[in-house]
Coordinates of C-alpha atoms in Angstrom, one line a residue:
Chain J
G1 CA 0.0 0.0 0.0
Q2 CA 0.9 3.7 0.1
S3 CA 1.3 6.0 3.0
L4 CA 2.1 9.7 2.7
E5 CA 2.5 12.1 5.7
Q6 CA 2.4 15.9 5.7
P7 CA 2.0 18.5 8.4
S8 CA -1.7 19.3 8.8
E9 CA -1.4 23.0 9.1
V10 CA 1.2 25.7 8.4
T11 CA 0.9 29.5 8.9
A12 CA 3.3 32.0 7.3
V13 CA 3.6 35.7 6.8
E14 CA 3.0 37.3 3.4
G15 CA 6.3 37.7 1.6
A16 CA 8.0 35.0 3.6
I17 CA 9.2 31.5 2.5
V18 CA 7.5 28.3 3.6
Q19 CA 8.5 24.6 3.2
I20 CA 5.9 21.8 3.3
N21 CA 7.4 18.4 3.9
C22 CA 6.2 15.0 2.7
T23 CA 7.4 11.6 3.6
Y24 CA 6.1 8.6 1.8
Q25 CA 6.0 4.8 1.8
T26 CA 5.0 3.0 -1.4
S27 CA 5.6 -0.3 -3.1
G28 CA 6.2 1.0 -6.6
F29 CA 7.5 4.6 -6.6
Y30 CA 7.6 6.4 -9.9
G31 CA 7.5 10.1 -8.9
L32 CA 6.2 12.7 -6.5
S33 CA 3.8 15.4 -7.5
W34 CA 2.5 18.5 -5.7
Y35 CA -1.0 19.9 -6.0
Q36 CA -2.7 23.0 -4.8
Q37 CA -6.4 23.0 -3.9
H38 CA -8.5 26.0 -2.9
D39 CA -11.6 25.4 -0.9
G40 CA -14.3 23.9 -3.0
G41 CA -12.1 23.7 -6.0
A42 CA -10.2 21.0 -7.9
P43 CA -6.6 20.2 -7.4
T44 CA -4.2 22.0 -9.7
F45 CA -0.9 20.6 -10.6
L46 CA 2.2 22.5 -9.3
S47 CA 5.2 20.3 -9.9
Y48 CA 6.6 16.8 -10.4
N49 CA 9.8 15.1 -9.4
A50 CA 10.9 11.8 -10.7
L51 CA 14.6 12.2 -9.9
D52 CA 16.5 13.4 -6.9
G53 CA 17.0 17.1 -6.7
L54 CA 15.3 20.5 -6.9
E55 CA 12.8 21.5 -9.6
E56 CA 12.0 25.2 -9.8
T57 CA 8.9 26.7 -11.3
G58 CA 8.6 30.4 -10.6
R59 CA 7.9 31.0 -6.9
F60 CA 7.4 27.3 -6.3
S61 CA 10.2 24.7 -6.0
S62 CA 10.0 21.0 -5.2
F63 CA 12.6 18.7 -3.9
L64 CA 12.9 14.9 -3.9
S65 CA 15.2 12.5 -2.2
R66 CA 14.3 9.0 -3.3
S67 CA 16.7 7.4 -0.8
D68 CA 15.1 9.1 2.1
S69 CA 11.5 8.7 0.7
Y70 CA 11.1 12.4 1.3
G71 CA 10.2 15.5 -0.6
Y72 CA 9.2 19.1 0.0
L73 CA 7.5 22.0 -1.6
L74 CA 9.0 25.4 -1.2
L75 CA 6.9 28.5 -1.7
Q76 CA 8.7 31.8 -1.9
E77 CA 7.5 35.4 -1.7
L78 CA 4.2 34.2 -0.3
Q79 CA 1.0 35.9 -1.4
M80 CA -2.4 35.9 0.3
K81 CA -3.7 33.9 -2.7
D82 CA -1.4 31.1 -1.8
S83 CA -3.6 30.2 1.2
A84 CA -4.9 26.8 0.2
S85 CA -4.4 23.1 0.9
Y86 CA -1.3 21.5 -0.6
F87 CA -1.0 17.8 -1.3
C88 CA 1.9 15.7 -2.2
A89 CA 1.0 12.7 -4.3
V90 CA 2.9 9.6 -5.2
L91 CA 2.7 8.2 -8.7
D92 CA 2.6 4.5 -8.1
Q93 CA 4.3 2.3 -10.7
T94 CA 2.3 -0.8 -9.8
G95 CA -1.0 -1.0 -11.7
A96 CA -2.1 1.9 -13.8
N97 CA 0.4 4.6 -12.6
N98 CA -2.1 5.8 -10.1
L99 CA -1.8 8.9 -8.0
F100 CA -2.1 8.5 -4.2
F101 CA -2.5 11.6 -2.2
G102 CA -1.0 12.7 1.1
T103 CA -2.9 13.9 4.0
G104 CA -2.7 17.5 2.9
T105 CA -1.3 20.7 4.5
R106 CA -3.5 23.7 5.1
L107 CA -1.4 26.8 4.4
T108 CA -2.6 30.1 5.8
V109 CA -0.9 33.2 4.7
I110 CA -1.3 36.2 7.1
P111 CA -0.5 39.8 6.4
Chain G
G1 CA -3.5 23.1 -21.4
A2 CA -5.7 20.1 -21.2
V3 CA -9.3 20.7 -19.9
V4 CA -11.4 18.3 -18.0
S5 CA -15.1 19.0 -17.2
Q6 CA -17.5 17.5 -14.9
H7 CA -21.3 17.6 -14.8
P8 CA -23.1 18.4 -12.7
S9 CA -21.1 20.6 -10.4
R10 CA -23.6 20.2 -7.6
V11 CA -26.4 17.7 -7.0
I12 CA -28.8 17.1 -4.2
C13 CA -30.8 13.9 -4.2
K14 CA -33.0 11.9 -1.9
S15 CA -31.8 8.8 -0.2
G16 CA -32.2 5.7 -2.3
T17 CA -32.0 7.4 -5.7
S18 CA -29.1 7.1 -8.2
V19 CA -27.0 9.9 -9.4
K20 CA -24.8 10.0 -12.5
I21 CA -21.7 12.2 -12.8
E22 CA -20.0 12.8 -16.1
C23 CA -16.4 13.5 -16.7
R24 CA -15.2 14.7 -20.1
S25 CA -11.9 15.5 -21.5
L26 CA -12.6 18.4 -23.8
D27 CA -9.6 18.8 -26.0
F28 CA -7.8 15.5 -25.8
Q29 CA -8.5 11.8 -25.7
A30 CA -8.1 10.0 -22.4
T31 CA -7.9 6.2 -22.4
T32 CA -7.5 6.3 -18.7
M33 CA -9.5 8.4 -16.2
F34 CA -9.6 8.3 -12.5
W35 CA -12.3 8.9 -9.9
Y36 CA -11.6 10.3 -6.5
R37 CA -13.7 11.1 -3.4
Q38 CA -12.9 13.8 -0.9
F39 CA -14.6 14.3 2.4
P40 CA -14.4 17.8 4.0
K41 CA -10.9 18.8 5.1
Q42 CA -9.6 15.4 4.1
S43 CA -7.4 14.1 1.3
L44 CA -8.4 12.8 -2.1
M45 CA -9.0 9.1 -2.0
L46 CA -8.7 7.1 -5.3
M47 CA -11.8 5.1 -5.9
A48 CA -11.2 3.5 -9.2
T49 CA -9.4 3.6 -12.5
S50 CA -11.6 3.9 -15.5
N51 CA -10.2 2.4 -18.8
E52 CA -11.9 3.0 -22.1
G53 CA -13.6 -0.1 -23.4
S54 CA -12.9 -2.3 -20.4
K55 CA -14.0 -2.7 -16.8
A56 CA -12.9 -0.3 -14.2
T57 CA -10.4 -1.2 -11.6
Y58 CA -11.6 -0.5 -8.1
E59 CA -9.5 0.3 -5.1
Q60 CA -9.8 -1.9 -2.0
G61 CA -12.9 -1.1 0.0
V62 CA -14.8 0.6 -2.8
E63 CA -18.0 -1.2 -3.7
K64 CA -18.1 -1.7 -7.5
D65 CA -21.9 -2.5 -7.4
K66 CA -22.6 0.8 -5.7
F67 CA -20.2 3.0 -7.7
L68 CA -20.8 2.1 -11.3
I69 CA -18.2 3.4 -13.7
N70 CA -18.5 3.4 -17.5
H71 CA -15.9 4.6 -19.9
A72 CA -17.7 4.2 -23.2
S73 CA -15.6 6.6 -25.3
L74 CA -12.1 8.2 -25.2
T75 CA -13.5 11.5 -23.9
L76 CA -16.2 10.4 -21.4
S77 CA -16.3 8.5 -18.2
T78 CA -19.4 8.3 -15.9
L79 CA -19.7 7.5 -12.3
T80 CA -23.1 6.4 -11.1
V81 CA -23.8 6.4 -7.4
T82 CA -26.5 3.8 -7.0
S83 CA -29.0 3.9 -4.1
A84 CA -27.3 6.8 -2.6
H85 CA -27.3 7.4 1.2
P86 CA -26.3 10.3 3.3
E87 CA -22.9 8.8 4.0
D88 CA -22.2 9.0 0.2
S89 CA -22.4 12.8 0.4
S90 CA -18.9 13.9 -0.7
F91 CA -16.9 15.8 -3.3
Y92 CA -16.3 13.6 -6.3
I93 CA -13.4 14.5 -8.6
C94 CA -12.3 12.9 -11.8
S95 CA -9.0 13.2 -13.6
A96 CA -7.8 12.2 -17.0
R97 CA -4.4 10.9 -17.8
V98 CA -2.5 13.0 -20.3
S99 CA 0.8 11.2 -20.1
A100 CA 2.5 8.6 -17.9
D101 CA 3.2 11.1 -15.2
T102 CA 0.5 13.8 -15.7
Q103 CA -3.2 13.9 -14.8
Y104 CA -5.6 16.8 -15.2
F105 CA -8.4 17.2 -12.8
G106 CA -12.0 18.1 -13.3
P107 CA -13.7 20.8 -11.2
G108 CA -15.4 18.3 -9.0
T109 CA -19.0 17.4 -8.2
R110 CA -20.5 18.2 -4.8
L111 CA -23.0 15.4 -4.0
T112 CA -25.5 15.9 -1.1
V113 CA -27.8 13.0 -0.2
L114 CA -30.7 14.0 2.0

């Protein structure tokens, strides 16, 4: 089976940097994705890591260490609109390359 | 980018009735679509994998006779919640596979069973 753990809540100040960690256990790891979800909305894709290292996309960066079964999402220059839930998701290689989501981290950005 | 739609966006039904939710890929063909369920303030739970032209693959604990999935074409998958009960009230989200490592999500359907 799959297991992904994230902090449940994080609060940060506008303009600051925040890191959301994700540890995972899975039988057939293919890659780690990050999604953002605002209340009542659908998840939107942020980033994907298949290999170790840092991937940067604008204000968002994502890191993966396969040997540690660990990754993180780094959000820089926080804006109020970044307040949302953030999910890491493992792409599982067993079966149909399914996505299994972490527990989610609720980020609140304060002025 | 790829667009996935869902219909309806919200539905309220009486206990015991069946509800059909449609998931469409609007500008691409999707041989594989996925159905998720999300309870308030919780994560997305994969319910099943829908494959065009074949039977869906259900995750452990998901009743296939209650959640009927049909993927009759390369752009449409449907989820029918049969004999719905209040505990089935949830946010149902579909996604369509674009490539081996990319899925695009629909906007979700809020189901409320009275």
